[in-house]
CSV table of C-alpha atoms and ligand atoms in Angstrom, one decimal:
chain,number,residue,atom,x,y,z
S,1,MET,CA,16.3,-121.2,-142.1
S,2,PHE,CA,18.6,-118.3,-141.2
S,3,TRP,CA,15.9,-115.7,-141.6
S,4,LEU,CA,13.6,-117.7,-139.4
S,5,HIS,CA,16.3,-117.9,-136.7
S,6,MET,CA,16.9,-114.1,-137.0
S,7,ALA,CA,13.1,-113.5,-136.5
S,8,CYS,CA,13.2,-115.6,-133.3
S,9,VAL,CA,16.2,-113.7,-131.9
S,10,LYS,CA,14.4,-110.5,-132.7
S,11,MET,CA,11.2,-111.7,-130.9
S,12,ARG,CA,13.3,-112.8,-127.9
S,13,TRP,CA,14.9,-109.3,-127.8
S,14,LEU,CA,11.5,-107.7,-128.0
S,15,TYR,CA,10.2,-109.9,-125.2
S,16,MET,CA,13.2,-109.2,-123.0
S,17,SER,CA,12.9,-105.4,-123.6
S,18,LEU,CA,9.3,-105.5,-122.7
S,19,VAL,CA,10.0,-107.3,-119.4
S,20,VAL,CA,12.8,-104.8,-118.6
S,21,LEU,CA,10.6,-101.9,-119.5
S,22,GLY,CA,7.8,-103.3,-117.4
S,23,ALA,CA,10.1,-103.8,-114.4
S,24,LEU,CA,11.4,-100.2,-114.8
S,25,CYS,CA,7.8,-98.8,-114.8
S,26,LEU,CA,6.9,-100.8,-111.8
S,27,TYR,CA,10.1,-99.6,-110.0
S,28,LEU,CA,9.5,-96.0,-110.9
S,29,SER,CA,5.9,-96.1,-109.8
S,30,MET,CA,6.8,-97.7,-106.5
S,31,HIS,CA,9.6,-95.1,-106.2
S,32,ASN,CA,7.0,-92.4,-106.6
S,33,LEU,CA,4.7,-93.9,-104.1
S,34,SER,CA,7.5,-94.2,-101.6
S,35,LEU,CA,8.6,-90.7,-102.3
S,36,PHE,CA,5.1,-89.7,-101.4
S,37,LYS,CA,5.3,-91.7,-98.2
S,38,GLU,CA,8.7,-90.2,-97.3
S,39,ASP,CA,7.0,-86.8,-97.2
S,40,ALA,CA,8.8,-85.4,-100.3
S,41,PHE,CA,5.8,-83.1,-100.8
S,42,VAL,CA,5.0,-82.3,-97.2
S,43,PHE,CA,4.4,-78.7,-96.1
S,44,LYS,CA,7.3,-77.4,-94.0
S,45,LYS,CA,5.7,-75.7,-91.0
S,46,GLU,CA,8.5,-73.4,-90.0
S,47,HIS,CA,9.3,-72.4,-93.5
S,48,GLY,CA,10.6,-68.9,-93.9
S,49,GLN,CA,10.6,-65.9,-91.6
S,50,PHE,CA,8.1,-63.2,-91.1
S,51,LEU,CA,9.4,-60.1,-92.8
S,52,GLN,CA,6.5,-57.8,-92.1
S,53,LEU,CA,4.0,-58.0,-89.3
S,54,PRO,CA,0.9,-55.9,-88.9
S,55,ASP,CA,0.2,-53.6,-86.1
S,56,ILE,CA,-2.2,-55.4,-83.7
S,57,ASP,CA,-2.2,-56.7,-80.2
S,58,CYS,CA,-4.8,-59.4,-80.2
S,59,ARG,CA,-4.3,-60.2,-76.5
S,60,GLN,CA,-5.1,-56.6,-75.5
S,61,ASP,CA,-7.9,-56.2,-78.0
S,62,PRO,CA,-9.2,-59.4,-79.5
S,63,PRO,CA,-10.8,-58.8,-82.9
S,64,PHE,CA,-14.1,-60.4,-83.8
S,65,LEU,CA,-13.1,-60.9,-87.4
S,66,VAL,CA,-9.7,-60.9,-89.1
S,67,LEU,CA,-9.8,-60.7,-92.9
S,68,LEU,CA,-6.7,-62.1,-94.6
S,69,VAL,CA,-6.4,-61.0,-98.2
S,70,THR,CA,-3.9,-62.8,-100.5
S,71,SER,CA,-2.2,-60.1,-102.6
S,72,SER,CA,1.0,-59.7,-104.7
S,73,HIS,CA,3.4,-56.9,-105.2
S,74,GLU,CA,1.7,-55.7,-108.5
S,75,GLN,CA,-1.7,-55.5,-106.9
S,76,LEU,CA,-1.2,-52.1,-105.2
S,77,PHE,CA,-4.3,-50.6,-106.7
S,78,ALA,CA,-6.4,-53.5,-105.5
S,79,ARG,CA,-5.0,-53.0,-102.0
S,80,GLU,CA,-5.6,-49.3,-102.1
S,81,ALA,CA,-9.2,-49.9,-103.2
S,82,ILE,CA,-9.8,-52.4,-100.4
S,83,ARG,CA,-8.3,-50.0,-97.8
S,84,LYS,CA,-10.8,-47.4,-99.0
S,85,THR,CA,-13.8,-49.7,-99.1
S,86,TRP,CA,-14.6,-52.9,-97.2
S,87,GLY,CA,-11.1,-53.0,-95.7
S,88,LYS,CA,-11.7,-49.9,-93.7
S,89,GLU,CA,-14.5,-51.3,-91.7
S,90,LYS,CA,-13.1,-51.2,-88.2
S,91,VAL,CA,-16.1,-51.8,-85.9
S,92,VAL,CA,-19.4,-53.5,-86.9
S,93,SER,CA,-22.2,-54.0,-84.4
S,94,GLY,CA,-19.6,-53.2,-81.7
S,95,ARG,CA,-17.3,-55.9,-82.9
S,96,ARG,CA,-13.7,-55.2,-84.0
S,97,ILE,CA,-12.7,-56.1,-87.5
S,98,LYS,CA,-9.2,-56.0,-89.0
S,99,THR,CA,-8.0,-56.5,-92.7
S,100,PHE,CA,-4.5,-57.6,-93.5
S,101,PHE,CA,-2.7,-58.5,-96.8
S,102,LEU,CA,-0.7,-61.6,-97.3
S,103,LEU,CA,2.5,-61.3,-99.5
S,104,GLY,CA,5.6,-63.2,-100.3
S,105,THR,CA,8.8,-61.9,-101.7
S,106,THR,CA,10.0,-60.8,-105.2
S,107,PRO,CA,13.5,-60.6,-106.5
S,108,ARG,CA,12.6,-57.1,-107.9
S,109,LYS,CA,14.3,-54.6,-105.6
S,110,ASP,CA,12.0,-51.6,-106.4
S,111,ALA,CA,8.9,-53.7,-105.8
S,112,SER,CA,10.3,-55.0,-102.5
S,113,ARG,CA,11.1,-51.6,-101.3
S,114,ALA,CA,7.7,-50.2,-102.3
S,115,VAL,CA,5.9,-53.0,-100.3
S,116,ALA,CA,8.2,-52.5,-97.2
S,117,GLN,CA,7.3,-48.8,-97.4
S,118,GLU,CA,3.6,-49.5,-97.8
S,119,SER,CA,3.8,-51.9,-94.9
S,120,ARG,CA,5.4,-49.2,-92.7
S,121,GLN,CA,2.7,-46.8,-93.7
S,122,HIS,CA,-0.4,-48.9,-93.3
S,123,ARG,CA,0.9,-51.6,-90.9
S,124,ASP,CA,-1.5,-54.1,-92.5
S,125,VAL,CA,1.0,-56.4,-94.3
S,126,ILE,CA,1.9,-60.0,-93.3
S,127,GLN,CA,4.9,-61.1,-95.3
S,128,LYS,CA,7.2,-64.1,-95.2
S,129,ASP,CA,10.3,-65.1,-97.0
S,130,PHE,CA,9.0,-67.3,-99.9
S,131,VAL,CA,8.8,-66.5,-103.6
S,132,ASP,CA,5.5,-64.8,-104.4
S,133,VAL,CA,4.2,-66.9,-107.4
S,134,TYR,CA,0.8,-68.4,-108.0
S,135,LEU,CA,2.2,-71.9,-107.4
S,136,ASN,CA,3.1,-70.8,-103.9
S,137,LEU,CA,-0.4,-69.9,-102.9
S,138,THR,CA,-0.6,-72.7,-100.4
S,139,LEU,CA,2.4,-71.2,-98.7
S,140,LYS,CA,0.8,-67.8,-98.6
S,141,THR,CA,-2.5,-69.1,-97.1
S,142,MET,CA,-0.6,-71.2,-94.6
S,143,MET,CA,1.4,-68.1,-93.6
S,144,GLY,CA,-1.9,-66.4,-92.8
S,145,ILE,CA,-3.0,-69.4,-90.8
S,146,GLU,CA,0.3,-69.6,-89.0
S,147,TRP,CA,0.1,-65.9,-88.2
S,148,VAL,CA,-3.3,-66.3,-86.6
S,149,HIS,CA,-2.0,-69.3,-84.7
S,150,LEU,CA,1.1,-67.4,-83.4
S,151,PHE,CA,-0.1,-63.9,-83.0
S,152,CYS,CA,-3.9,-63.8,-83.0
S,153,PRO,CA,-5.5,-67.0,-81.7
S,154,GLN,CA,-8.0,-64.7,-79.8
S,155,ALA,CA,-9.7,-63.8,-83.1
S,156,ALA,CA,-13.3,-65.2,-83.0
S,157,PHE,CA,-13.4,-65.6,-86.8
S,158,VAL,CA,-11.0,-65.4,-89.7
S,159,MET,CA,-11.8,-65.0,-93.4
S,160,LYS,CA,-9.3,-65.8,-96.1
S,161,THR,CA,-10.0,-64.0,-99.4
S,162,ASP,CA,-8.4,-62.5,-102.5
S,163,SER,CA,-7.6,-59.0,-103.8
S,164,ASP,CA,-10.3,-59.2,-106.5
S,165,MET,CA,-13.1,-59.9,-104.1
S,166,PHE,CA,-15.8,-57.6,-102.8
S,167,VAL,CA,-16.6,-58.5,-99.2
S,168,ASN,CA,-19.7,-57.3,-97.4
S,169,VAL,CA,-18.1,-57.2,-94.0
S,170,ARG,CA,-21.3,-55.9,-92.3
S,171,TYR,CA,-23.5,-58.7,-93.6
S,172,LEU,CA,-20.8,-61.3,-92.8
S,173,THR,CA,-20.6,-60.0,-89.2
S,174,GLU,CA,-24.4,-60.1,-88.9
S,175,LEU,CA,-24.6,-63.6,-90.2
S,176,LEU,CA,-21.7,-64.8,-88.0
S,177,LEU,CA,-23.4,-63.3,-84.9
S,178,LYS,CA,-26.6,-65.0,-85.8
S,179,LYS,CA,-24.9,-68.3,-86.4
S,180,ASN,CA,-23.5,-68.0,-82.9
S,181,ARG,CA,-20.7,-70.6,-83.3
S,182,THR,CA,-17.4,-70.5,-81.4
S,183,SER,CA,-15.4,-73.5,-82.6
S,184,ARG,CA,-14.8,-76.0,-85.3
S,185,PHE,CA,-16.8,-73.9,-87.7
S,186,VAL,CA,-15.9,-73.5,-91.4
S,187,THR,CA,-18.0,-71.9,-94.1
S,188,GLY,CA,-17.8,-70.4,-97.6
S,189,PHE,CA,-18.8,-71.6,-101.0
S,190,LEU,CA,-18.8,-75.4,-100.4
S,191,LYS,CA,-17.3,-77.8,-102.9
S,192,MET,CA,-18.3,-81.2,-101.7
S,193,HIS,CA,-17.6,-83.5,-104.6
S,194,GLU,CA,-14.8,-82.0,-106.7
S,195,LEU,CA,-12.5,-84.1,-108.9
S,196,PRO,CA,-8.9,-83.3,-109.8
S,197,ILE,CA,-8.5,-81.8,-113.3
S,198,ARG,CA,-6.2,-84.0,-115.3
S,199,GLU,CA,-6.2,-81.9,-118.5
S,200,LYS,CA,-2.7,-80.6,-118.9
S,201,TYR,CA,-3.4,-77.0,-120.0
S,202,ASN,CA,-6.0,-76.2,-117.5
S,203,LYS,CA,-5.1,-73.6,-114.8
S,204,TRP,CA,-6.0,-76.1,-112.1
S,205,PHE,CA,-4.3,-79.1,-113.7
S,206,VAL,CA,-3.0,-81.5,-111.1
S,207,SER,CA,-0.9,-84.5,-112.2
S,208,ARG,CA,-1.4,-88.0,-110.6
S,209,HIS,CA,2.1,-87.5,-109.3
S,210,GLU,CA,1.1,-84.5,-107.3
S,211,TYR,CA,-2.2,-85.9,-106.2
S,212,PRO,CA,-2.7,-89.7,-106.8
S,213,TRP,CA,-6.3,-89.9,-105.5
S,214,ASP,CA,-9.5,-89.6,-107.7
S,215,LYS,CA,-11.5,-87.2,-105.5
S,216,TYR,CA,-10.8,-84.1,-103.5
S,217,PRO,CA,-12.0,-83.8,-99.9
S,218,PRO,CA,-14.8,-81.3,-99.3
S,219,PHE,CA,-13.4,-77.8,-99.4
S,220,CYS,CA,-14.5,-74.2,-99.6
S,221,SER,CA,-13.7,-72.2,-102.8
S,222,GLY,CA,-10.5,-70.3,-102.1
S,223,THR,CA,-12.0,-67.1,-103.2
S,224,ALA,CA,-13.5,-66.5,-99.7
S,225,TYR,CA,-14.0,-68.8,-96.7
S,226,VAL,CA,-14.5,-68.2,-93.1
S,227,PHE,CA,-13.5,-70.2,-90.0
S,228,SER,CA,-13.7,-69.8,-86.2
S,229,GLY,CA,-10.3,-68.8,-84.8
S,230,ASP,CA,-9.5,-72.2,-83.2
S,231,VAL,CA,-9.5,-73.7,-86.7
S,232,ALA,CA,-6.3,-71.8,-87.5
S,233,SER,CA,-4.3,-73.6,-84.8
S,234,ARG,CA,-5.9,-76.9,-85.6
S,235,VAL,CA,-5.1,-76.6,-89.3
S,236,TYR,CA,-1.6,-75.4,-88.6
S,237,ASN,CA,-1.1,-78.4,-86.3
S,238,VAL,CA,-1.9,-81.0,-88.9
S,239,SER,CA,-0.6,-79.1,-92.0
S,240,ASP,CA,2.7,-81.1,-92.0
S,241,SER,CA,0.9,-84.4,-91.9
S,242,VAL,CA,-1.3,-84.2,-94.9
S,243,PRO,CA,0.0,-84.4,-98.5
S,244,PHE,CA,1.0,-81.1,-99.9
S,245,ILE,CA,-0.9,-79.7,-102.9
S,246,LYS,CA,-0.5,-76.3,-104.6
S,247,LEU,CA,-4.3,-75.7,-104.6
S,248,GLU,CA,-4.6,-73.9,-101.3
S,249,ASP,CA,-8.3,-74.5,-100.8
S,250,VAL,CA,-7.9,-78.2,-101.4
S,251,PHE,CA,-4.9,-78.3,-99.1
S,252,VAL,CA,-7.0,-76.7,-96.3
S,253,GLY,CA,-9.7,-79.2,-97.2
S,254,LEU,CA,-7.3,-82.0,-96.6
S,255,CYS,CA,-6.3,-80.6,-93.2
S,256,LEU,CA,-10.0,-80.2,-92.2
S,257,ALA,CA,-10.8,-83.8,-93.3
S,258,LYS,CA,-7.9,-85.0,-91.1
S,259,LEU,CA,-9.3,-83.0,-88.3
S,260,ASN,CA,-12.8,-84.3,-88.9
S,261,ILE,CA,-14.2,-80.8,-89.2
S,262,GLY,CA,-17.2,-80.5,-91.5
S,263,LEU,CA,-18.2,-77.6,-93.7
S,264,GLU,CA,-21.4,-75.7,-93.0
S,265,GLU,CA,-23.6,-73.3,-94.9
S,266,LEU,CA,-23.6,-69.8,-93.4
S,267,HIS,CA,-27.1,-69.0,-94.6
S,268,SER,CA,-30.0,-70.7,-96.3
S,269,GLU,CA,-29.5,-68.3,-99.3
S,270,GLN,CA,-26.4,-68.2,-101.4
S,271,THR,CA,-24.0,-65.5,-100.0
S,272,PHE,CA,-20.6,-66.5,-101.5
S,273,PHE,CA,-20.2,-65.9,-105.3
S,274,PRO,CA,-17.0,-67.3,-106.6
S,275,GLY,CA,-18.2,-67.0,-110.1
S,276,GLY,CA,-19.1,-63.3,-109.8
S,277,LEU,CA,-22.5,-61.5,-109.7
S,278,SER,CA,-23.8,-58.5,-111.4
S,279,PHE,CA,-24.1,-55.5,-109.1
S,280,SER,CA,-27.2,-53.9,-107.6
S,281,THR,CA,-27.2,-52.3,-104.2
S,282,CYS,CA,-30.0,-54.5,-102.9
S,283,ARG,CA,-28.3,-57.6,-104.2
S,284,PHE,CA,-24.9,-56.7,-102.7
S,285,LYS,CA,-26.5,-55.8,-99.3
S,286,LYS,CA,-27.3,-59.5,-98.9
S,287,ILE,CA,-24.2,-61.2,-100.1
S,288,VAL,CA,-20.9,-61.9,-98.2
S,289,ALA,CA,-18.4,-62.2,-101.0
S,290,CYS,CA,-18.2,-61.7,-104.8
S,291,HIS,CA,-15.4,-62.5,-107.1
S,292,PHE,CA,-14.0,-60.7,-110.2
S,293,ILE,CA,-14.2,-57.1,-108.9
S,294,GLN,CA,-11.7,-54.7,-110.4
S,295,PRO,CA,-10.4,-51.9,-108.0
S,296,GLN,CA,-12.4,-49.2,-109.8
S,297,LYS,CA,-15.6,-51.2,-109.5
S,298,MET,CA,-14.8,-51.8,-105.8
S,299,LEU,CA,-14.9,-48.0,-105.2
S,300,THR,CA,-18.1,-47.5,-107.2
S,301,TYR,CA,-20.0,-50.4,-105.6
S,302,TRP,CA,-18.9,-49.2,-102.2
S,303,GLN,CA,-20.1,-45.7,-102.8
S,304,ALA,CA,-23.4,-46.9,-104.0
S,305,LEU,CA,-23.8,-49.1,-101.0
S,306,GLU,CA,-22.8,-46.4,-98.6
S,307,SER,CA,-25.2,-43.9,-100.0
S,308,SER,CA,-28.1,-46.3,-99.9
S,309,LEU,CA,-27.5,-47.3,-96.3
S,310,GLY,CA,-30.9,-46.2,-94.9
S,311,GLU,CA,-32.9,-47.3,-98.0
S,312,GLU,CA,-35.2,-50.2,-97.9
S,313,CYS,CA,-34.9,-53.0,-100.4
S,314,PRO,CA,-38.0,-54.9,-101.7
S,315,ALA,CA,-38.5,-58.1,-99.7
S,316,GLU,CA,-37.9,-61.3,-101.7
M,1,LIG,C1,8.0,-71.1,-103.7
M,1,LIG,O1,8.8,-70.5,-102.7
M,1,LIG,C2,9.9,-71.3,-102.4
M,1,LIG,C3,10.6,-70.6,-101.2
M,1,LIG,O2,11.0,-69.3,-101.5
M,1,LIG,C4,10.8,-71.4,-103.6
M,1,LIG,O3,12.0,-72.2,-103.2
M,1,LIG,C5,10.1,-72.0,-104.7
M,1,LIG,O4,10.8,-72.1,-105.8
M,1,LIG,C6,8.8,-71.3,-105.0
M,1,LIG,N1,8.0,-72.0,-105.9
M,1,LIG,C7,7.9,-71.7,-107.2
M,1,LIG,C8,7.0,-72.5,-108.0
M,1,LIG,O5,8.5,-70.7,-107.6
M,2,LIG,C1,-25.3,-68.8,-78.4
M,2,LIG,O1,-24.9,-70.1,-78.0
M,2,LIG,C2,-24.8,-70.2,-76.6
M,2,LIG,C3,-24.4,-71.6,-76.3
M,2,LIG,O2,-23.3,-72.0,-77.2
M,2,LIG,C4,-26.1,-69.9,-75.9
M,2,LIG,O3,-25.9,-69.9,-74.5
M,2,LIG,C5,-26.6,-68.5,-76.3
M,2,LIG,O4,-27.8,-68.2,-75.8
M,2,LIG,C6,-26.6,-68.4,-77.8
M,2,LIG,N1,-27.0,-67.0,-78.2
M,2,LIG,C7,-27.8,-66.7,-79.1
M,2,LIG,C8,-28.1,-65.3,-79.4
M,2,LIG,O5,-28.5,-67.6,-79.8
M,3,LIG,C1,-1.9,-80.6,-82.1
M,3,LIG,O1,-1.8,-82.0,-82.2
M,3,LIG,C2,-1.4,-82.7,-81.0
M,3,LIG,C3,-1.3,-84.2,-81.3
M,3,LIG,O2,-1.5,-84.5,-82.6
M,3,LIG,C4,-2.4,-82.4,-79.9
M,3,LIG,O3,-1.9,-83.0,-78.7
M,3,LIG,C5,-2.5,-80.9,-79.7
M,3,LIG,O4,-3.5,-80.7,-78.8
M,3,LIG,C6,-2.9,-80.3,-81.0
M,3,LIG,N1,-3.0,-78.8,-80.8
M,3,LIG,C7,-4.0,-78.1,-81.3
M,3,LIG,C8,-3.9,-76.6,-81.0
M,3,LIG,O5,-5.0,-78.6,-81.8
């Protein structure tokens, strides 16, 4: 009798604990949701100060294309290679082109000083006061977009790209001129139906807490995308009213979705290669952007392209 009674008490305890646990889970999940609603993860527009600004007066001399290259303190060789190759294109088909590097800050004093010095020398660094880590890439991209909004809304087009990319600035300019678009234009390597990666050890892992929805909006691969100048101010304008996500390309996609701006192909052929592409001069003459290019390769490819300028390529 006694043992039966004890078993009942135990069952009751188990039952009660389950109810309490369930209520706690419900409370926590509601709490998370409301946190989300209370903008706990919202991008702060006026976050940080500009520490370095590049030398350009866009009102006097509006550029056709501004290339914003995300970079970090350690990537000095990549910046040097870009400055010697596609970053040195200043005028293409009579249009002004400018290449700038986006950086955050590092607690390392020597690296900070070196970048300040580099910025004084080349006047092509845009830097703000946030910690320069991969997880802050959205801040870095938004700094570039804010810079265009504040200092260079006259730019006809803006490209956001990375330090390990080869960009064929001439072909890009040619295609943009052909496309003849002036506003609400966004192009790149389109990702129309991406899903959040929920595997914990993946580089692009995103928890349900960070992003509770099952699908991403359409976005362009962050390796290289291009938009008409007006898009910068529009994206900046809505950036504090979409949920924050550390994946910068998805974040920009969320802003574009909110703005009802669709993504478009730049050309009928593929021109953006986020997965890389093996080099040949003829191939690289007809691409816009290619990923996974080491600084040394950048210089070799550039030389090969320069010395083959007049040469014909077989028609496809
Ligand atoms: C991103 O930068 C902010 C501002 O400096 C900093 O508070 C935050 O810790 C950084 N994020 C990471 C993941 O380090
Ligand atoms: C570009 O578009 C404008 C209208 O938006 C048109 O007037 C002009 O002729 C177009 N130019 C070319 C080269 O297609
Ligand atoms: C920013 O948004 C406000 C209202 O949401 C709108 O009135 C304004 O025109 C927008 N500015 C730009 C540059 O899109």
